[in-house]
Amino acid sequence: MRNHMKLFLTLSLLLPGLLLSLKSQVCTVDVNGQTFAMGDGSSIPAGTPHTFTQPATNYGFTLDIYSLDNSFNMNINGTLLATQEIEFATGAGLTQNIQFADGAKWQDGNVPAVWSISGSASTTPAVRVVISPTGGITMFGSKSSGGPLLPLVLTNGNAFNTISWNTTGNNSVTVTQNVVGPTRISGYGSGKNTVPCHCTQPGAAGTPAGFTKMGILTKGSKTVTNWPESVPNGHIVLDASDKGMVISHMTTAQRNALVPVEGMLIYNTDLKCVQLYRGSAPAIDAARTGWNCISRGCNENR
């Protein structure tokens, strides 16, 4: 997803007699994302540099290339991405200097030429460049249009430079191409900032453990068969066609004057959140006692 990317980092800790594997999740949002296109089929001539001016971001920059023929390089804050033009093609005096980490190459009889592979925002790019906040470079490519992204490595004397990425000031990222025969490049680039991760776990499947016994209805008649008994896992069901539920709005001082009971809900006008009273000894997540703002999350992470 363009506006919300997730990365899973696995860290293994080796201790005497013990191996621990810790998986953490990093979610990002695009900053100043831009599409670009130069060369054949575009109104911008081949070889015309395209510059992204990026504000400070705390998780680097990602360039997704949707179409490519047949090489490129980048200049990031005055430093080239690679020591040589990154060349994906063979023949006509060209030296291919990038391949898949498993040894596969474009035009090797199994992987088609890079210019015949296309990507999009709704599938996967043909090539992806990731610049980390510490300046490290990783690249990924697809062996077919819309196929999975696989790690890439530079070869034949080409190498990545270490980039200085500004996390407190502006960044300049320029995409360039050497023009050799038909030449084009298009795609999307954006800075990345980290954001809190939302729950994406699927809902629980199976047979409900119970059904609702009480309902409050403001409609003229029930519109669902066996309402409210047909609603699983509830205590009270509210149903209206033109009315919403309003819970008590209170300041923190007003809330503190209550004699609360476990399960009580209010809207805290000072904290601007819906709060739930969890009692003094909740059975789940025992550290979160008393009043707590309700936030989106997953039970697995509690």
Coordinates of C-alpha atoms in Angstrom, one line a residue:
M1 CA 0.0 0.0 0.0
R2 CA 1.4 3.3 -1.0
N3 CA 0.5 5.4 2.0
H4 CA 1.1 2.8 4.7
M5 CA 4.0 0.4 4.4
K6 CA 4.8 -2.4 6.9
L7 CA 8.2 -3.9 7.4
F8 CA 8.9 -6.9 9.6
L9 CA 12.3 -7.0 11.3
T10 CA 13.5 -10.2 12.9
L11 CA 16.4 -10.0 15.4
S12 CA 18.0 -13.1 16.7
L13 CA 19.9 -13.0 20.0
L14 CA 22.3 -15.8 20.6
L15 CA 23.0 -16.4 24.3
P16 CA 24.8 -19.4 25.8
G17 CA 22.4 -22.3 25.4
L18 CA 19.6 -20.1 24.2
L19 CA 18.4 -18.6 20.9
L20 CA 15.8 -15.9 21.0
S21 CA 14.1 -14.5 17.9
L22 CA 12.3 -11.2 18.3
K23 CA 10.1 -9.9 15.5
S24 CA 9.2 -6.2 15.4
Q25 CA 6.9 -4.4 13.1
V26 CA 7.7 -1.0 11.5
C27 CA 4.9 0.9 9.7
T28 CA 5.6 4.0 7.5
V29 CA 3.7 6.7 5.7
D30 CA 4.7 8.5 2.5
V31 CA 6.0 12.0 2.6
N32 CA 5.8 14.2 -0.5
G33 CA 5.3 11.3 -2.9
Q34 CA 5.7 12.1 -6.6
T35 CA 5.2 10.2 -9.8
F36 CA 7.7 10.7 -12.6
A37 CA 8.2 9.7 -16.3
M38 CA 11.0 10.5 -18.7
G39 CA 11.9 9.2 -22.1
D40 CA 10.1 7.1 -24.8
G41 CA 6.3 7.5 -24.4
S42 CA 6.7 10.5 -22.2
S43 CA 6.5 14.3 -22.9
I44 CA 9.9 14.7 -21.1
P45 CA 12.9 13.8 -23.2
A46 CA 15.0 10.8 -22.4
G47 CA 17.9 11.5 -20.2
T48 CA 16.3 14.5 -18.5
P49 CA 17.1 14.3 -14.7
H50 CA 14.1 14.3 -12.3
T51 CA 14.7 15.7 -8.8
F52 CA 12.7 15.0 -5.7
T53 CA 13.0 17.7 -3.0
Q54 CA 12.3 15.9 0.3
P55 CA 11.8 17.3 3.7
A56 CA 13.5 15.6 6.7
T57 CA 12.1 12.0 7.2
N58 CA 13.0 9.6 9.9
Y59 CA 12.9 6.4 7.7
G60 CA 14.6 7.3 4.5
F61 CA 13.4 7.2 0.9
T62 CA 11.9 4.6 -1.5
L63 CA 11.9 4.8 -5.3
D64 CA 9.6 2.4 -7.1
I65 CA 10.4 2.1 -10.8
Y66 CA 7.4 0.9 -12.9
S67 CA 9.1 0.8 -16.3
L68 CA 12.8 0.9 -17.2
D69 CA 14.9 0.8 -20.4
N70 CA 17.5 0.0 -19.5
S71 CA 19.7 1.7 -16.9
F72 CA 19.7 4.5 -14.3
N73 CA 21.5 6.0 -11.4
M74 CA 20.6 8.5 -8.6
N75 CA 22.2 11.4 -6.9
I76 CA 21.2 11.7 -3.2
N77 CA 22.4 14.9 -1.5
G78 CA 25.5 15.1 -3.7
T79 CA 26.4 11.4 -3.6
L80 CA 25.8 8.9 -6.4
L81 CA 23.7 5.8 -5.5
A82 CA 26.2 3.5 -7.2
T83 CA 29.7 4.0 -8.4
Q84 CA 28.6 3.2 -12.0
E85 CA 25.4 3.5 -14.0
I86 CA 23.3 0.6 -13.0
E87 CA 22.9 -1.4 -16.2
F88 CA 20.2 -4.1 -16.5
A89 CA 20.7 -5.0 -20.2
T90 CA 23.3 -7.0 -22.2
G91 CA 24.5 -6.6 -25.7
A92 CA 25.5 -3.6 -27.9
G93 CA 28.6 -3.0 -25.9
L94 CA 26.7 -2.8 -22.6
T95 CA 28.0 -4.4 -19.4
Q96 CA 25.3 -5.7 -17.2
N97 CA 26.2 -5.0 -13.6
I98 CA 23.2 -6.0 -11.5
Q99 CA 21.5 -9.3 -11.0
F100 CA 19.2 -11.2 -8.6
A101 CA 20.7 -12.4 -5.4
D102 CA 20.0 -16.0 -6.5
G103 CA 22.2 -15.5 -9.6
A104 CA 19.4 -15.0 -12.1
K105 CA 19.8 -12.2 -14.7
W106 CA 17.6 -10.3 -17.1
Q107 CA 17.8 -11.8 -20.6
D108 CA 19.3 -15.1 -19.3
G109 CA 16.7 -17.2 -20.9
N110 CA 14.5 -17.4 -17.8
V111 CA 14.0 -13.8 -16.9
P112 CA 12.9 -11.4 -19.7
A113 CA 14.5 -8.1 -20.5
V114 CA 13.9 -5.4 -18.0
W115 CA 12.1 -3.2 -20.5
S116 CA 9.4 -5.9 -20.9
I117 CA 8.6 -6.0 -17.2
S118 CA 6.0 -3.4 -15.9
G119 CA 4.8 -2.5 -12.5
S120 CA 2.2 -0.3 -10.9
A121 CA 1.1 1.2 -7.6
S122 CA -1.6 -1.4 -7.3
T123 CA 0.8 -4.4 -7.8
T124 CA 4.5 -4.3 -7.4
P125 CA 7.2 -2.2 -9.2
A126 CA 9.7 -3.6 -11.6
V127 CA 12.5 -2.4 -9.5
R128 CA 12.6 -0.8 -6.0
V129 CA 15.4 1.2 -4.4
V130 CA 15.3 1.6 -0.6
I131 CA 17.5 4.2 1.2
S132 CA 17.6 3.7 4.9
P133 CA 17.7 6.5 7.4
T134 CA 21.4 5.6 8.0
G135 CA 22.2 5.8 4.3
G136 CA 22.3 2.1 3.5
I137 CA 21.1 1.0 0.1
T138 CA 19.0 -2.1 -0.8
M139 CA 17.4 -2.9 -4.2
F140 CA 14.7 -5.3 -5.2
G141 CA 13.4 -6.5 -8.6
S142 CA 10.7 -8.6 -10.1
K143 CA 11.2 -11.4 -12.6
S144 CA 7.8 -10.8 -14.2
S145 CA 5.2 -8.0 -14.4
G146 CA 3.5 -7.8 -11.0
G147 CA 5.6 -10.6 -9.6
P148 CA 7.2 -10.7 -6.1
L149 CA 10.1 -8.4 -5.3
L150 CA 13.4 -10.3 -4.8
P151 CA 16.8 -9.0 -3.6
L152 CA 19.3 -7.6 -6.1
V153 CA 23.0 -7.3 -5.9
L154 CA 25.5 -5.2 -8.0
T155 CA 28.2 -7.0 -10.0
N156 CA 31.1 -6.4 -12.4
G157 CA 32.8 -3.8 -10.3
N158 CA 29.7 -1.7 -9.5
A159 CA 29.0 -0.9 -5.8
F160 CA 26.6 1.1 -3.7
N161 CA 27.9 4.2 -2.0
T162 CA 26.9 5.2 1.5
I163 CA 24.4 8.0 1.4
S164 CA 24.0 10.8 3.9
W165 CA 20.3 11.1 4.6
N166 CA 19.1 14.2 6.4
T167 CA 16.6 13.4 9.2
T168 CA 16.5 17.1 10.3
G169 CA 16.8 19.0 7.0
N170 CA 15.8 18.8 3.4
N171 CA 17.0 16.1 1.0
S172 CA 17.6 16.2 -2.7
V173 CA 17.1 13.0 -4.8
T174 CA 17.8 13.1 -8.5
V175 CA 17.1 10.2 -10.9
T176 CA 19.4 10.2 -14.0
Q177 CA 19.9 8.0 -17.1
N178 CA 22.5 7.5 -19.8
V179 CA 20.8 7.6 -23.2
V180 CA 21.7 4.5 -25.2
G181 CA 19.1 3.6 -27.9
P182 CA 15.5 3.5 -26.6
T183 CA 15.6 5.0 -23.1
R184 CA 12.8 5.5 -20.6
I185 CA 12.0 5.4 -16.8
S186 CA 8.9 6.0 -14.9
G187 CA 7.7 5.4 -11.3
Y188 CA 7.0 6.9 -7.9
G189 CA 9.3 8.2 -5.2
S190 CA 8.6 9.3 -1.6
G191 CA 10.2 9.9 1.8
K192 CA 9.2 7.6 4.6
N193 CA 8.2 8.5 8.2
T194 CA 7.4 5.9 10.9
V195 CA 3.8 5.9 12.2
P196 CA 2.1 3.7 14.9
C197 CA 1.1 0.3 13.4
H198 CA -2.6 -0.5 13.3
C199 CA -4.1 -3.9 13.8
T200 CA -4.4 -6.0 10.6
Q201 CA -5.1 -9.3 12.1
P202 CA -8.1 -11.2 10.6
G203 CA -11.3 -11.5 12.7
A204 CA -11.8 -14.6 14.8
A205 CA -13.5 -17.4 12.9
G206 CA -15.7 -20.1 14.3
T207 CA -19.0 -20.5 16.2
P208 CA -19.9 -17.6 18.5
A209 CA -19.8 -18.3 22.2
G210 CA -23.1 -16.5 22.9
F211 CA -25.8 -14.2 21.6
T212 CA -27.2 -10.9 22.8
K213 CA -30.3 -11.0 25.0
M214 CA -31.1 -7.2 25.2
G215 CA -31.7 -4.6 22.6
I216 CA -32.8 -0.9 22.4
L217 CA -34.6 -0.1 19.1
T218 CA -35.8 3.3 17.9
K219 CA -37.1 2.0 14.5
G220 CA -40.8 1.3 14.0
S221 CA -40.1 -2.4 13.7
K222 CA -37.3 -4.9 13.7
T223 CA -35.5 -5.2 10.3
V224 CA -33.3 -8.2 11.2
T225 CA -34.8 -11.6 11.9
N226 CA -34.5 -12.8 15.5
W227 CA -33.1 -9.4 16.6
P228 CA -31.3 -9.0 19.0
E229 CA -30.7 -12.7 19.6
S230 CA -29.1 -13.0 16.1
V231 CA -26.3 -10.7 17.1
P232 CA -23.4 -12.7 18.5
N233 CA -21.2 -11.9 21.5
G234 CA -23.0 -8.8 22.7
H235 CA -24.6 -7.6 25.9
I236 CA -26.8 -4.8 24.6
V237 CA -27.6 -4.0 21.0
L238 CA -28.5 -0.5 19.9
D239 CA -30.4 -0.1 16.6
A240 CA -31.5 3.2 14.9
S241 CA -31.9 4.5 11.4
D242 CA -31.3 8.2 12.1
K243 CA -29.8 8.5 15.6
G244 CA -26.4 8.0 17.1
M245 CA -25.3 7.0 20.5
V246 CA -23.9 9.8 22.7
I247 CA -21.9 8.9 25.8
S248 CA -21.2 11.3 28.6
H249 CA -18.7 14.1 27.9
M250 CA -16.5 14.9 31.0
T251 CA -13.4 16.7 31.9
T252 CA -10.7 14.8 33.8
A253 CA -11.8 16.5 37.0
Q254 CA -15.4 15.5 36.5
R255 CA -14.3 12.0 35.7
N256 CA -12.3 11.8 38.9
A257 CA -15.3 12.8 41.0
L258 CA -17.2 9.6 39.8
V259 CA -17.5 6.4 41.7
P260 CA -16.6 4.3 38.6
V261 CA -17.5 0.7 37.9
E262 CA -15.6 -1.6 35.6
G263 CA -16.7 -1.2 32.0
M264 CA -17.8 2.4 32.3
L265 CA -17.2 4.6 29.2
I266 CA -16.9 8.4 28.9
Y267 CA -15.5 10.8 26.4
N268 CA -12.7 12.8 28.1
T269 CA -12.9 16.4 26.7
D270 CA -9.4 17.2 28.2
L271 CA -7.7 14.2 26.6
K272 CA -10.0 14.1 23.5
C273 CA -10.5 10.3 23.7
V274 CA -13.0 7.7 24.7
Q275 CA -12.0 6.2 28.0
L276 CA -12.8 2.8 29.5
Y277 CA -12.6 2.1 33.2
R278 CA -10.8 -1.2 33.6
G279 CA -11.0 -1.5 37.4
S280 CA -8.1 -2.1 39.8
A281 CA -7.2 -5.7 38.8
P282 CA -8.2 -6.4 35.1
A283 CA -7.8 -10.1 34.1
I284 CA -6.1 -9.2 30.8
D285 CA -3.2 -6.7 30.6
A286 CA -3.1 -6.2 34.3
A287 CA -0.8 -3.2 34.2
R288 CA -3.5 -1.1 32.5
T289 CA -5.7 -0.3 35.5
G290 CA -8.2 2.5 36.0
W291 CA -9.2 4.8 33.2
N292 CA -7.6 4.2 29.8
C293 CA -8.0 5.8 26.4
I294 CA -9.3 3.3 23.8
S295 CA -6.9 2.9 20.9
R296 CA -6.8 0.7 17.9
G297 CA -4.6 -2.4 18.3
C298 CA -4.5 -6.2 18.2
N299 CA -5.2 -8.5 21.1
E300 CA -2.0 -10.4 20.2
N301 CA 0.0 -7.3 21.1
R302 CA -1.6 -6.6 24.4

